[in-house]
XYZ file of C-alpha atoms in Angstrom:
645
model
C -7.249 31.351 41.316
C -10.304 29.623 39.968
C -9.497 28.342 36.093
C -12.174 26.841 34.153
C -10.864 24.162 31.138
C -13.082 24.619 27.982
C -12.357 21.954 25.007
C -15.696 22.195 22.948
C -15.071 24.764 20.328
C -11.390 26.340 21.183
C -9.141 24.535 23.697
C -8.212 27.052 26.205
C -8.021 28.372 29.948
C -10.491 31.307 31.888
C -10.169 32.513 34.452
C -12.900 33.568 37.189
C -13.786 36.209 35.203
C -14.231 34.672 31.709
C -11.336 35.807 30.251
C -8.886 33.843 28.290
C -5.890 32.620 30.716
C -2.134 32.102 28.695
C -0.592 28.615 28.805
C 1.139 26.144 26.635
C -1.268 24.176 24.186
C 0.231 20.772 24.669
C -0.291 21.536 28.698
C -3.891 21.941 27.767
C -4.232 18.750 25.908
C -2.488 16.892 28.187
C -4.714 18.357 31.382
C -7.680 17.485 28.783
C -6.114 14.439 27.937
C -5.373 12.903 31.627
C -9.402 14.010 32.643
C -9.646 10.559 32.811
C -7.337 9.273 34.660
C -7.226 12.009 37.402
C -6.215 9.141 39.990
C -3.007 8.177 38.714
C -0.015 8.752 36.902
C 1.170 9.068 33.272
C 4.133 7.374 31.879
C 6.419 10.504 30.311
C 7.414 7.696 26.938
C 3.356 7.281 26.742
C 2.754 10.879 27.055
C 5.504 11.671 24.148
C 4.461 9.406 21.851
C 1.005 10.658 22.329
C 1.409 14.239 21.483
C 3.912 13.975 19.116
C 4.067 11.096 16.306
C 7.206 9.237 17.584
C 7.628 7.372 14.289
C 10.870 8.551 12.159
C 10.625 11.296 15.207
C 13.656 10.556 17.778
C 13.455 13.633 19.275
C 9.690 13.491 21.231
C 11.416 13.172 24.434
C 13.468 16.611 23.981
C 9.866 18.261 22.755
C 8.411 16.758 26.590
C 11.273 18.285 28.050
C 10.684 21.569 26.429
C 6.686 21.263 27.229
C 7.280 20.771 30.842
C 9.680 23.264 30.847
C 7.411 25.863 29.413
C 4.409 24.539 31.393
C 5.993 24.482 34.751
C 7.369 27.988 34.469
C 3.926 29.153 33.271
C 2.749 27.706 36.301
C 4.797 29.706 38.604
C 3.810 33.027 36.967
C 0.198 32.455 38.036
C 0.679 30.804 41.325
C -1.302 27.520 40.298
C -0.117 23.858 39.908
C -2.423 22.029 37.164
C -0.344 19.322 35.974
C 2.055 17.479 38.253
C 6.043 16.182 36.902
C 7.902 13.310 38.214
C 10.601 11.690 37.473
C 8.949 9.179 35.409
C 5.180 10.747 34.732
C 2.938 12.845 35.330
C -0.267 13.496 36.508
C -3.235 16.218 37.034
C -4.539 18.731 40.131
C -7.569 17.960 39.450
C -9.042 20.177 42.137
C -7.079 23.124 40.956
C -9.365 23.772 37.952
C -12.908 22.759 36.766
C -13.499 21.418 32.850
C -16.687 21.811 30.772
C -15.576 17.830 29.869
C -16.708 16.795 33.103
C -20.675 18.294 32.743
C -20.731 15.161 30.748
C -19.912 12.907 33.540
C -22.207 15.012 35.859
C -25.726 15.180 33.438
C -25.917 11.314 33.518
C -28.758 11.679 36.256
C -31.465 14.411 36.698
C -35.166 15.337 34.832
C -34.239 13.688 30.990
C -35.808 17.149 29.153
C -33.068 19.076 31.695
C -30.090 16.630 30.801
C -30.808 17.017 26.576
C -31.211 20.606 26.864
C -28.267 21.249 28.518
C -25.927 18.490 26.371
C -27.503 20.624 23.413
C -26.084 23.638 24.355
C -22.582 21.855 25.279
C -22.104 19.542 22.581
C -22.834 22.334 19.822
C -19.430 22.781 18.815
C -17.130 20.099 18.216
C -14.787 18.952 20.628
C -11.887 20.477 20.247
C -13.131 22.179 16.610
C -10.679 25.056 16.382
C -7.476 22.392 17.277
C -4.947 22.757 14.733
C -3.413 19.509 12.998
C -1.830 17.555 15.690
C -0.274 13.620 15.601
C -2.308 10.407 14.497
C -2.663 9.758 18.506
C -4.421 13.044 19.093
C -6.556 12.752 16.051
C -7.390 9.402 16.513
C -8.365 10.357 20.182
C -10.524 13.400 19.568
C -12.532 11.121 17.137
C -12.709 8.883 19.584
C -14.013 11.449 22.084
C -16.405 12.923 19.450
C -18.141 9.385 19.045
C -18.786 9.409 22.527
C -20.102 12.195 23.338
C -22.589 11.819 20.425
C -22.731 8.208 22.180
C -23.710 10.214 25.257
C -26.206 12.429 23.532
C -28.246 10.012 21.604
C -29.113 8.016 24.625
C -30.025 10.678 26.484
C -31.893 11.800 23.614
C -33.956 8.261 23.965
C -34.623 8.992 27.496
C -35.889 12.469 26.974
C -38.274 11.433 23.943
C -41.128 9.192 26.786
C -41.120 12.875 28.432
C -41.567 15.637 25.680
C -45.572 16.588 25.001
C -45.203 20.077 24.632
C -43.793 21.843 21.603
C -41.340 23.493 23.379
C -40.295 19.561 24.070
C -40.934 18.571 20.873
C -38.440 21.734 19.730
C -35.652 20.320 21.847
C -35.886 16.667 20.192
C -35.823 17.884 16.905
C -32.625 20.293 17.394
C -30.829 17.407 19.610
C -31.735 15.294 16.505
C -30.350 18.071 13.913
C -26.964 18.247 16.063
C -26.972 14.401 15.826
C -27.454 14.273 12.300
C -24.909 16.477 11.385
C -22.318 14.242 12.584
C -24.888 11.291 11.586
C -26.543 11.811 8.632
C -27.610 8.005 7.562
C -28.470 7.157 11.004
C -32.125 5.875 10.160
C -33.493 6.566 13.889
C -32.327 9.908 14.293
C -33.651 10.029 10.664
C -37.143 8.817 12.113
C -36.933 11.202 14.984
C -36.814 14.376 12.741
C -39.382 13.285 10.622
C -41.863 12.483 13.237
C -40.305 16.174 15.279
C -41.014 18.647 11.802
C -44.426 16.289 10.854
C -45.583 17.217 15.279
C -44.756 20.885 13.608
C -46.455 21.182 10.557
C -42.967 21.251 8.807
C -43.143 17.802 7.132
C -41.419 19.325 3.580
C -38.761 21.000 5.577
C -37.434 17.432 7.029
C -37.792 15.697 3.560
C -35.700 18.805 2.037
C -32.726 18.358 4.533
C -32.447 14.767 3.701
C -32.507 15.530 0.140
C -30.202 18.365 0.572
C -27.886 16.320 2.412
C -27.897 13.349 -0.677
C -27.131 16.486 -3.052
C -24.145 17.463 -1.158
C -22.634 14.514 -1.738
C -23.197 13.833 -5.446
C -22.064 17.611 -6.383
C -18.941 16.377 -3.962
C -18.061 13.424 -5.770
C -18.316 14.201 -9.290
C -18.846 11.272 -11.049
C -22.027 11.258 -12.851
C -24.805 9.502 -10.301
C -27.657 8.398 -11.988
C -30.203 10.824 -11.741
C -33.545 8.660 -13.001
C -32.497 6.329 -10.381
C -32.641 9.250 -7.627
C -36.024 10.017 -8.853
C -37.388 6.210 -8.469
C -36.001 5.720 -5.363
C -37.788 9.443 -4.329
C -41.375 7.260 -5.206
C -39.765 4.861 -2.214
C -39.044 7.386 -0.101
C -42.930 8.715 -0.995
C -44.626 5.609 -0.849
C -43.508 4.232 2.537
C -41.973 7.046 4.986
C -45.347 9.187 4.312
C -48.333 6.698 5.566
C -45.972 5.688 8.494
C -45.962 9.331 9.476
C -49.801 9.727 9.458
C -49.905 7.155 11.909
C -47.238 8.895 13.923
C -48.684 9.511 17.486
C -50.361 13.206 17.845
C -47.845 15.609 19.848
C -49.971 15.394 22.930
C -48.577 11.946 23.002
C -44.943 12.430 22.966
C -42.565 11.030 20.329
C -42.110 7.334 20.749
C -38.531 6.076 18.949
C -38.652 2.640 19.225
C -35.239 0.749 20.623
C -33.569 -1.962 18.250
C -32.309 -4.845 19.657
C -27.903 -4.228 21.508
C -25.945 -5.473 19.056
C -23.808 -8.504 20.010
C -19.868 -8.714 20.162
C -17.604 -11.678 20.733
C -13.863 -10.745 21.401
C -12.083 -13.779 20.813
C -8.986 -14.022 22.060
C -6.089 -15.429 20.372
C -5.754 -19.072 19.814
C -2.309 -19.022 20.696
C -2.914 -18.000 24.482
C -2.779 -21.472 25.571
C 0.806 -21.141 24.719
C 4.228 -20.702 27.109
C 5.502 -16.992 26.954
C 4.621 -14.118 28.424
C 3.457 -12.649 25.265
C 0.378 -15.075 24.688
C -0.813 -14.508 28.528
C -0.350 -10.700 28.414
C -2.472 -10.561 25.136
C -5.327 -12.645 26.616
C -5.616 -10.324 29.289
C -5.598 -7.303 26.949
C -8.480 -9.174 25.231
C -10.329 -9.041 29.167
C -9.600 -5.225 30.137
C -11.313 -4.632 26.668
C -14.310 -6.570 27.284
C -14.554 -5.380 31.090
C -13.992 -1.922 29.844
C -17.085 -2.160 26.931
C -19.589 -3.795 29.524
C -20.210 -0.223 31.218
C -21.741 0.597 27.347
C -25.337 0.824 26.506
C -24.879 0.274 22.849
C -23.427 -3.185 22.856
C -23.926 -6.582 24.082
C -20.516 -7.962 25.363
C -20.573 -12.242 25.061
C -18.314 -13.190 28.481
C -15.015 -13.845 27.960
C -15.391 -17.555 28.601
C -18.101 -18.308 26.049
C -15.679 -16.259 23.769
C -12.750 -18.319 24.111
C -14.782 -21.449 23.615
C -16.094 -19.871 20.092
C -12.376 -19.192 19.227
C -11.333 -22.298 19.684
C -14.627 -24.716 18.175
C -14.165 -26.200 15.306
C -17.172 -24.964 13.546
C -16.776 -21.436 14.827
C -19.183 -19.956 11.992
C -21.963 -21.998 13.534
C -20.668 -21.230 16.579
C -21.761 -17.497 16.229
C -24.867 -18.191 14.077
C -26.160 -20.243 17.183
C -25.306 -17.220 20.129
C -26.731 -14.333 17.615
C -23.436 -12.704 17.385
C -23.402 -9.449 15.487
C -20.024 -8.862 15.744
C -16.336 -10.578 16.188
C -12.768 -9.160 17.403
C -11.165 -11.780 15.792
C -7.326 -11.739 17.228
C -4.200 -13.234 16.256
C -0.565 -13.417 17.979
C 1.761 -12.475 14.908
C 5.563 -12.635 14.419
C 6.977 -10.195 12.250
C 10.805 -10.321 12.259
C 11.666 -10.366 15.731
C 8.742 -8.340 17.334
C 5.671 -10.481 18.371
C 2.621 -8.376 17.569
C -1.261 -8.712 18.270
C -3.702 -8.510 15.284
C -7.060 -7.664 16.070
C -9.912 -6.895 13.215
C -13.769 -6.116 13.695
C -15.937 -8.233 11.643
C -19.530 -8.083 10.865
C -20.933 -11.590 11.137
C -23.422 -11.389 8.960
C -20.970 -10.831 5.767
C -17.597 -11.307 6.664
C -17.094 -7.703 6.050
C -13.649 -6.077 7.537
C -14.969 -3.019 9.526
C -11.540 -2.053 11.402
C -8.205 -3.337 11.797
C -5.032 -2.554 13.867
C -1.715 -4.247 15.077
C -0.593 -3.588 18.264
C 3.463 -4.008 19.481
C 3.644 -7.097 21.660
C 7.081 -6.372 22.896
C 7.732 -7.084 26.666
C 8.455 -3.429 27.934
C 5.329 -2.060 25.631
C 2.544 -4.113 26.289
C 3.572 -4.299 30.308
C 3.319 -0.553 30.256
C 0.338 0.111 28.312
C -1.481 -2.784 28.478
C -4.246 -0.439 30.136
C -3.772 2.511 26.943
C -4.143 -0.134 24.266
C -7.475 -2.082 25.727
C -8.680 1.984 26.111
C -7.927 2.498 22.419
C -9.523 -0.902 21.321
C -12.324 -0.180 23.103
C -12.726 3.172 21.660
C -12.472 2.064 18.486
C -14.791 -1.096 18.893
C -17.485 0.993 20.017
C -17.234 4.274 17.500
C -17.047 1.604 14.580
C -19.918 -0.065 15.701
C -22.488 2.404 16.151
C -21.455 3.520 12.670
C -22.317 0.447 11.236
C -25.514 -0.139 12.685
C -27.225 2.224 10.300
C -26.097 -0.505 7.889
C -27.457 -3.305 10.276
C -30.903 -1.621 10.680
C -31.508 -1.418 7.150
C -30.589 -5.505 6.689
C -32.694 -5.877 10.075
C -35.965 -4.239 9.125
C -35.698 -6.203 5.393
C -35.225 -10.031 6.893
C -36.700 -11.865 3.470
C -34.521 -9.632 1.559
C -31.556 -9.936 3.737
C -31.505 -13.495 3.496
C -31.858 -13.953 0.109
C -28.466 -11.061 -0.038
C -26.996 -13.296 1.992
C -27.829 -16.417 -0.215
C -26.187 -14.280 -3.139
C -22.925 -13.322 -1.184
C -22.087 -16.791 -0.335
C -22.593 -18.195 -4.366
C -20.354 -14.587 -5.069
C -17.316 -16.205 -3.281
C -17.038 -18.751 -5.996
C -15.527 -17.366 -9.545
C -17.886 -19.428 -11.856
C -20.334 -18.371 -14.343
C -23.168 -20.763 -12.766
C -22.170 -19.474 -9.116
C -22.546 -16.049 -10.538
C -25.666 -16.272 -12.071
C -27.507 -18.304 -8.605
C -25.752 -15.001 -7.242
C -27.838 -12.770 -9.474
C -31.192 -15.003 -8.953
C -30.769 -14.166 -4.892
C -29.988 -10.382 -5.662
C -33.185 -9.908 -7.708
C -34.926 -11.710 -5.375
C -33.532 -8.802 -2.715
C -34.578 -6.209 -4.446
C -38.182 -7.666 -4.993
C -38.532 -7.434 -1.502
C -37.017 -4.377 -1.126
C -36.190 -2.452 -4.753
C -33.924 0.058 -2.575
C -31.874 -2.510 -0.683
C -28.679 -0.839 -1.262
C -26.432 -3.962 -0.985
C -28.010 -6.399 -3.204
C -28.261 -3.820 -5.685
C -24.118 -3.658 -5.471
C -24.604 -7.629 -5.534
C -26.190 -7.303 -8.856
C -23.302 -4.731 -10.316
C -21.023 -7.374 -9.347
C -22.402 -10.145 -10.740
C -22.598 -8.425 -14.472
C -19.417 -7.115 -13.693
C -18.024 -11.289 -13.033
C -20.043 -12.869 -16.114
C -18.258 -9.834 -18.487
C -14.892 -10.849 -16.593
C -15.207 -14.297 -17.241
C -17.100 -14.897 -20.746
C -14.129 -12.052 -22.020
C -16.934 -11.578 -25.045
C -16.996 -7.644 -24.360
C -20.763 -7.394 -24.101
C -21.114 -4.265 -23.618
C -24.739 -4.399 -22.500
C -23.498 -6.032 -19.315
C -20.885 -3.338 -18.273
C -24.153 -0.841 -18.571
C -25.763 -2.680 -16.253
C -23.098 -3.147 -14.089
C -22.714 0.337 -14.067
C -26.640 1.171 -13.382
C -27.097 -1.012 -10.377
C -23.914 0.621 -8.815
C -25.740 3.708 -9.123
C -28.840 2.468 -7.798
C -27.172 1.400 -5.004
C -24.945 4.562 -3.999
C -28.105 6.865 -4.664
C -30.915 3.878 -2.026
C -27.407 4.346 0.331
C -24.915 6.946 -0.531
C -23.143 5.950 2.796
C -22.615 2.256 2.061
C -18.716 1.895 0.308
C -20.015 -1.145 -1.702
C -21.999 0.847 -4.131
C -18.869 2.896 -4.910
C -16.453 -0.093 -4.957
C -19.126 -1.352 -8.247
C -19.175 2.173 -10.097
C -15.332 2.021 -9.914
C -14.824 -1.057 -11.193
C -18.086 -0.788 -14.203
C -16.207 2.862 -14.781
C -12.671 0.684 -15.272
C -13.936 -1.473 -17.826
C -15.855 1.448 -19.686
C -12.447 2.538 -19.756
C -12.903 5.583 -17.661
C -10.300 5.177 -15.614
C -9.501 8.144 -13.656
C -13.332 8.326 -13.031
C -12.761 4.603 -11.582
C -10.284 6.215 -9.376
C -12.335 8.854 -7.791
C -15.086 6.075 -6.897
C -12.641 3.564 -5.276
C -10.910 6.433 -3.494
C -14.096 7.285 -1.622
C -15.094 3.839 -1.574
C -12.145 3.812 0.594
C -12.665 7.073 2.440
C -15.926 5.669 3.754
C -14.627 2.323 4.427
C -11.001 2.470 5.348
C -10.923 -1.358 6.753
C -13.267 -2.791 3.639
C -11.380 -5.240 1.935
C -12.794 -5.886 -0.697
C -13.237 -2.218 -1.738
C -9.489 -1.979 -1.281
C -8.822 -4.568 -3.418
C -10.614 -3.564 -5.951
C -8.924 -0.334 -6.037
C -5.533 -2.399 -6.046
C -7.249 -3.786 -9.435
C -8.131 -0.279 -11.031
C -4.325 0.958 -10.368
C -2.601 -2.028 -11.942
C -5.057 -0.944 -15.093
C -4.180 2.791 -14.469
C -0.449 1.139 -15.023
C 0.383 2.096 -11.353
C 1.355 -1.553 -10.741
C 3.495 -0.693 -7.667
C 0.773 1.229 -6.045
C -1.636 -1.547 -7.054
C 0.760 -4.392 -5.174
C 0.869 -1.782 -2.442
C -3.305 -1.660 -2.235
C -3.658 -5.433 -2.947
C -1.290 -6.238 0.263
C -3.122 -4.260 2.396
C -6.241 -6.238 1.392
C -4.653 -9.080 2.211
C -3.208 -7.638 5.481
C -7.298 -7.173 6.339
C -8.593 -10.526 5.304
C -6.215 -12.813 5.513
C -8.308 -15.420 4.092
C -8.323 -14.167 1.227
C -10.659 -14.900 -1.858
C -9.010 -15.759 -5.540
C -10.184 -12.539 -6.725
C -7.937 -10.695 -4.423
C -4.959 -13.273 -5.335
C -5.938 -12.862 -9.060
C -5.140 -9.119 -8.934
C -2.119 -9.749 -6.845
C -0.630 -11.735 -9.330
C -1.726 -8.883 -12.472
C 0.228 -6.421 -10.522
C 3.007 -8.780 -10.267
C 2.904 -9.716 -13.970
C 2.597 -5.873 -14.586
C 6.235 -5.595 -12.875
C 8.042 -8.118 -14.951
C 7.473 -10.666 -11.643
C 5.985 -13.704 -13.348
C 7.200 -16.237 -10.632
C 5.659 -14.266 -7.610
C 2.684 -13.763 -10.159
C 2.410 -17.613 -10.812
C 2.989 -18.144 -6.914
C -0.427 -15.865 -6.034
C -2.206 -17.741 -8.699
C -0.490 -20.961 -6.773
C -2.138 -20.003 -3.555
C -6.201 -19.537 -5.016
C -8.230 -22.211 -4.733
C -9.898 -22.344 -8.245
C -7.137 -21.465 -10.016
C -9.549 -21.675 -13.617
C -10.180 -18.166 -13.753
C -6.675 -17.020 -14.213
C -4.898 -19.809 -16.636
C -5.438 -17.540 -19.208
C -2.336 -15.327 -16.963
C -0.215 -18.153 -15.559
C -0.080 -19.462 -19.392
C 1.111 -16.214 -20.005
C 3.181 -16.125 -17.319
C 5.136 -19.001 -18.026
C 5.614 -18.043 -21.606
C 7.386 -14.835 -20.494
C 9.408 -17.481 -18.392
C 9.889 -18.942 -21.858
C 7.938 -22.823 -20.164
C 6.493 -23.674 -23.734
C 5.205 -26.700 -22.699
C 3.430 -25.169 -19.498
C 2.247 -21.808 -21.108
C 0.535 -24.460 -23.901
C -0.892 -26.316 -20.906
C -2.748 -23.921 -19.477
C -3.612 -22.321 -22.774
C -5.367 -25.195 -23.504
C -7.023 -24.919 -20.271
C -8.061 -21.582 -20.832
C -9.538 -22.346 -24.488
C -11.746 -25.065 -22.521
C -13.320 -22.347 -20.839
C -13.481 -19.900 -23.440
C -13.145 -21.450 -26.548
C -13.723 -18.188 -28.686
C -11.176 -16.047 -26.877
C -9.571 -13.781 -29.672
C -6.130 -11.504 -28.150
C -6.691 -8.704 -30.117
C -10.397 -8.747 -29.321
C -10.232 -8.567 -25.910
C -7.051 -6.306 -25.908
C -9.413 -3.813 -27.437
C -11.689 -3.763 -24.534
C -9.351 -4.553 -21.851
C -8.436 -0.938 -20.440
C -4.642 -0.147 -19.681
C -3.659 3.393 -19.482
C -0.200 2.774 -20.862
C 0.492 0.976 -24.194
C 4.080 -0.966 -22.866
C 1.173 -2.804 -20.359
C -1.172 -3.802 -23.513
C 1.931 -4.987 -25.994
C 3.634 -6.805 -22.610
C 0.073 -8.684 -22.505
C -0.111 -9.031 -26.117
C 3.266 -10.817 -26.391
C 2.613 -13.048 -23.430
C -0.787 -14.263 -25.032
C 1.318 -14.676 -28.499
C 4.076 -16.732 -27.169
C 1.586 -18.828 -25.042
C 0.155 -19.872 -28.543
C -3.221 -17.799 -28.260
């Protein structure tokens, strides 16, 4: 019997004839699944915990039973042996059926027009679209998969662009760019490729009304008021620079020329600890190798070698370190102890700002990592490169602004400190950004921040600065509505107006679009404690913490409000404890130790505080300080009294 395995669109099974075959739809996956390892066998444990979440979930070995069961007597009815059991695993006949998966394998060589036609017509529909909701592996997987193949298709799209002259060439770019950026839509090259595809058709307003389209999606999809006058200045951008770089566009006789940004560069630094005794720190180091070997076969990435990696890990000034080799990019990785079961920590940083992009912790115990030493370096590789070809959209906008970028960079560093003359050198380098650029999305987030910081910390309740705060966030979501930092500012701006469940919605996106961003999370930690979710706050905070270790006194200052917020003024006073400038919260550990009834502390660093701020008035800034709940406000209140405020 000749069966044909289709997984783009609906998983299922044809026969010769076309039509749809019966069989189990975790036997599909798992033939789908094991397409890449055709060669060898599948551990049954790794298999269960892959199609079935295994956590709180004793029974995943009974469900493989069952599956097997089912699949192996499905098997005898037709005649045909796809997947293999053992014992202990499993594996696939690969010759006993063919899989549209494996077209992608085969079009890697051939006439480049040829290839991109015929990845158009197979990479239409998503892979597996029509799957129904399955466990965190299999999701996590198919995403995976999906970034790949669009991996796949945008470098053969760069291959195919040299060769198209004709319009029927120039039609194929532009829909291989449309099915691109539908998955893609603030990819700037693919962005550039459309433009240059409708302006070789006479269709120039069509291109600039899908972009727009697309940006009006999104606000109607959010719901939180973006700033429209904003949207119409940065439309003169738009209007000013993309059109005269079209009319120099190359005719269509000359083909479409897209040209290629400089790989990326990624260090994967393995732990520190791998000079260590114990299995544990040599298994891990190798881990960190497979994952390096296994992103060298990519296009899209420059890999540093493992031995220039370990010697960054372990210099002293590793920040220079990277500055000197270029690096884009770090896996930092760390060899963690958690109650009795070691653990590796690995997190994707962007050099250039210390920003979080993804983070994971992976089971270090003996039997686990021995077993699937190979499945984890797969996933981290996966991972690695899906999260960094989504972030290079970012990285070409910083790229093709280099005065501006540097002086955003010069801002970010002065925004680490929490002090008014800090803030305000921040604000000089953000202005000086957006004079180079006046729709550099991320210094015009810098400059929300900084209002944001001087209102914080002056405690005056100028209002005028909370309106600006608020304005530059919207500049900066409407120049980049894909960015999470622009959303992270209109939260917090929307907190202090005391819009709170507005704040909400933008940190909750914020998040959505940057799941690993620190800072965004913490921020959203800050908005809950205000929303008098405390708990939940303490919940977000940690997880900030979790991502970036390191952490800055801003995230340790809203640690220790969601502490104080649960009656926990000794864990409160123990976050403030652990920030290096402590100034900015003395007006909270003198209320902390009041509520600890410490007179002669809470006085102390009431004192402190009225150095700082000598007009501070309680009921004045209770009245602009938002809590949703009145028990929060009074608890403040009678913390601020008894400290002698």
């Amino acid at each position: 019997m000749s069966l044909r395995l289709e997984s783009f669109g609906a998983l299922r099974l044809l026969n010769a004839a076309g039509e749809p075959v019966s069989f189990p739809e975790k036997g599909l996956l798992t033939l789908c699944y094991l397409l890449d390892r055709p060669d060898s066998e599948y551990s049954r444990g790794t298999l269960a915990r892959f199609l079935w979440d295994s956590a709180g979930n004793p029974d995943v070995m009974a469900n493989l039973r069952k599956m097997i069961s089912r699949v192996q007597a499905r098997q005898a009815e037709l005649g045909v042996e796809l997947l293999v059991f053992t014992a202990t695993g499993v594996r696939i006949r690969r010759e006993a059926f063919v899989a549209d998966r494996s077209e992608l394998d085969i079009l890697s060589s051939g006439d480049p027009l040829d290839v991109l036609r015929r990845l158009v017509s197979l990479l239409q529909p998503d892979f597996l679209a029509e799957l129904a909701d399955q466990s965190v592996s299999i999701r996590e997987w198919v995403s995976s998969e999906r970034n790949r193949h669009m991996a796949i298709l945008v470098d053969a799209l760069k291959r195919a662009l040299p060769e198209a002259h004709s319009r029927a060439d120039i039609g194929l770019i532009k829909e291989a760019a449309l099915r691109i950026f539908r998955d893609a839509p603030d990819d700037e090259n693919i962005r550039h490729i459309l433009l240059q595809a409708y302006e070789a058709e006479g269709h120039l307003e069509t291109a600039r009304q899908l972009f727009e389209s697309r940006s009006r999606d999104l606000q109607h999809s959010l719901e939180i008021g973006l700033d429209l006058q904003a949207l119409k200045e940065v439309r003169k951008i738009f209007d000013a620079s993309r059109v005269p770089a079209l009319a120099a566009a190359p005719a269509m006789e000359s083909g479409i020329i897209l040209k290629a940004a400089p790989l990326p560069r990624l260090a994967l630094l393995p732990p520190v600890e791998a000079n260590e005794a114990g299995l544990a720190p040599i298994l891990s180091g190798a881990l960190i190798e497979d994952v390096t070997i296994g992103l060298c076969a990519l296009n899209s990435v420059s890999v540093v070698a493992p031995h220039t990696a370990a010697r960054i890990a372990r210099h002293a000034d590793r920040s220079g370190m990277i500055l000197r080799h270029s690096i884009s990019y770090v896996l930092d990785t760390r060899l963690t102890a958690g109650g009795a079961t070691p653990s590796l920590f690995v997190q994707l940083v962007y050099a250039a700002n210390d920003e979080v992009i993804w983070a994971e912790r992976f089971s270090l115990e003996k039997y686990d990592l021995i077993t699937d030493r190979r499945e984890i370096a797969r996933r981290i590789a996966k991972e690695l490169s899906s999260h960094i070809r989504q972030n290079e959209s970012v990285r070409g906008a910083f790229e093709n602004n280099p005065a501006a970028y540097h002086s955003y960079l010069l801002g970010f560093r002065d925004m680490k400190r929490l002090s008014l003359p800090d803030i305000r050198r921040a604000r000089k380098a953000f202005r000086d950004a957006v004079q180079h650029s006046a729709h550099f999305s991320p210094a015009l987030a810098g400059l929300a921040h900084t209002f944001l910081m001087e209102w914080l910390l002056t405690a005056r309740g100028d209002g005028e600065l909370i309106r600006l705060s608020e304005d530059y966030a919207n500049r900066a979501i409407v120049a980049d509505p894909s960015l999470a930092s622009g959303f992270r500012q209109l939260g917090v701006a929307k907190l202090y107006l005391n819009e709170l469940d507005e704040s909400v919605v933008a940190l909750k996106v914020a998040e959505e679009l940057s799941p690993h961003y620190a800072d965004g999370i913490a921020s959203y930690a800050d908005t809950l404690v205000h929303a008098s979710r405390p708990a939940d706050g303490l919940a977000k905070i940690e997880r900030a913490i979790s991502l970036n270790p390191l952490s800055p006194a801003d995230y340790l200052w809203t640690e220790a409000g969601a502490n104080f917020a649960l009656f926990r003024y000794r864990e409160a006073l123990d976050a403030i404890g652990r920030m290096d400038d402590r100034t900015p919260a003395d007006r909270l550990a003198s209320a902390c130790w009041a509520m600890l009834g410490d007179v002669k502390k809470a006085r102390f660093y009431m004192r402190k505080a009225r150095e700082t701020n000598p007009d501070f008035d309680v009921d004045r800034w209770l009245t602009l300080v938002p809590f949703k709940e009145a028990w929060q406000k009074e608890q403040y209140r009678e913390a601020l009294r008894k400290a002698g405020f």
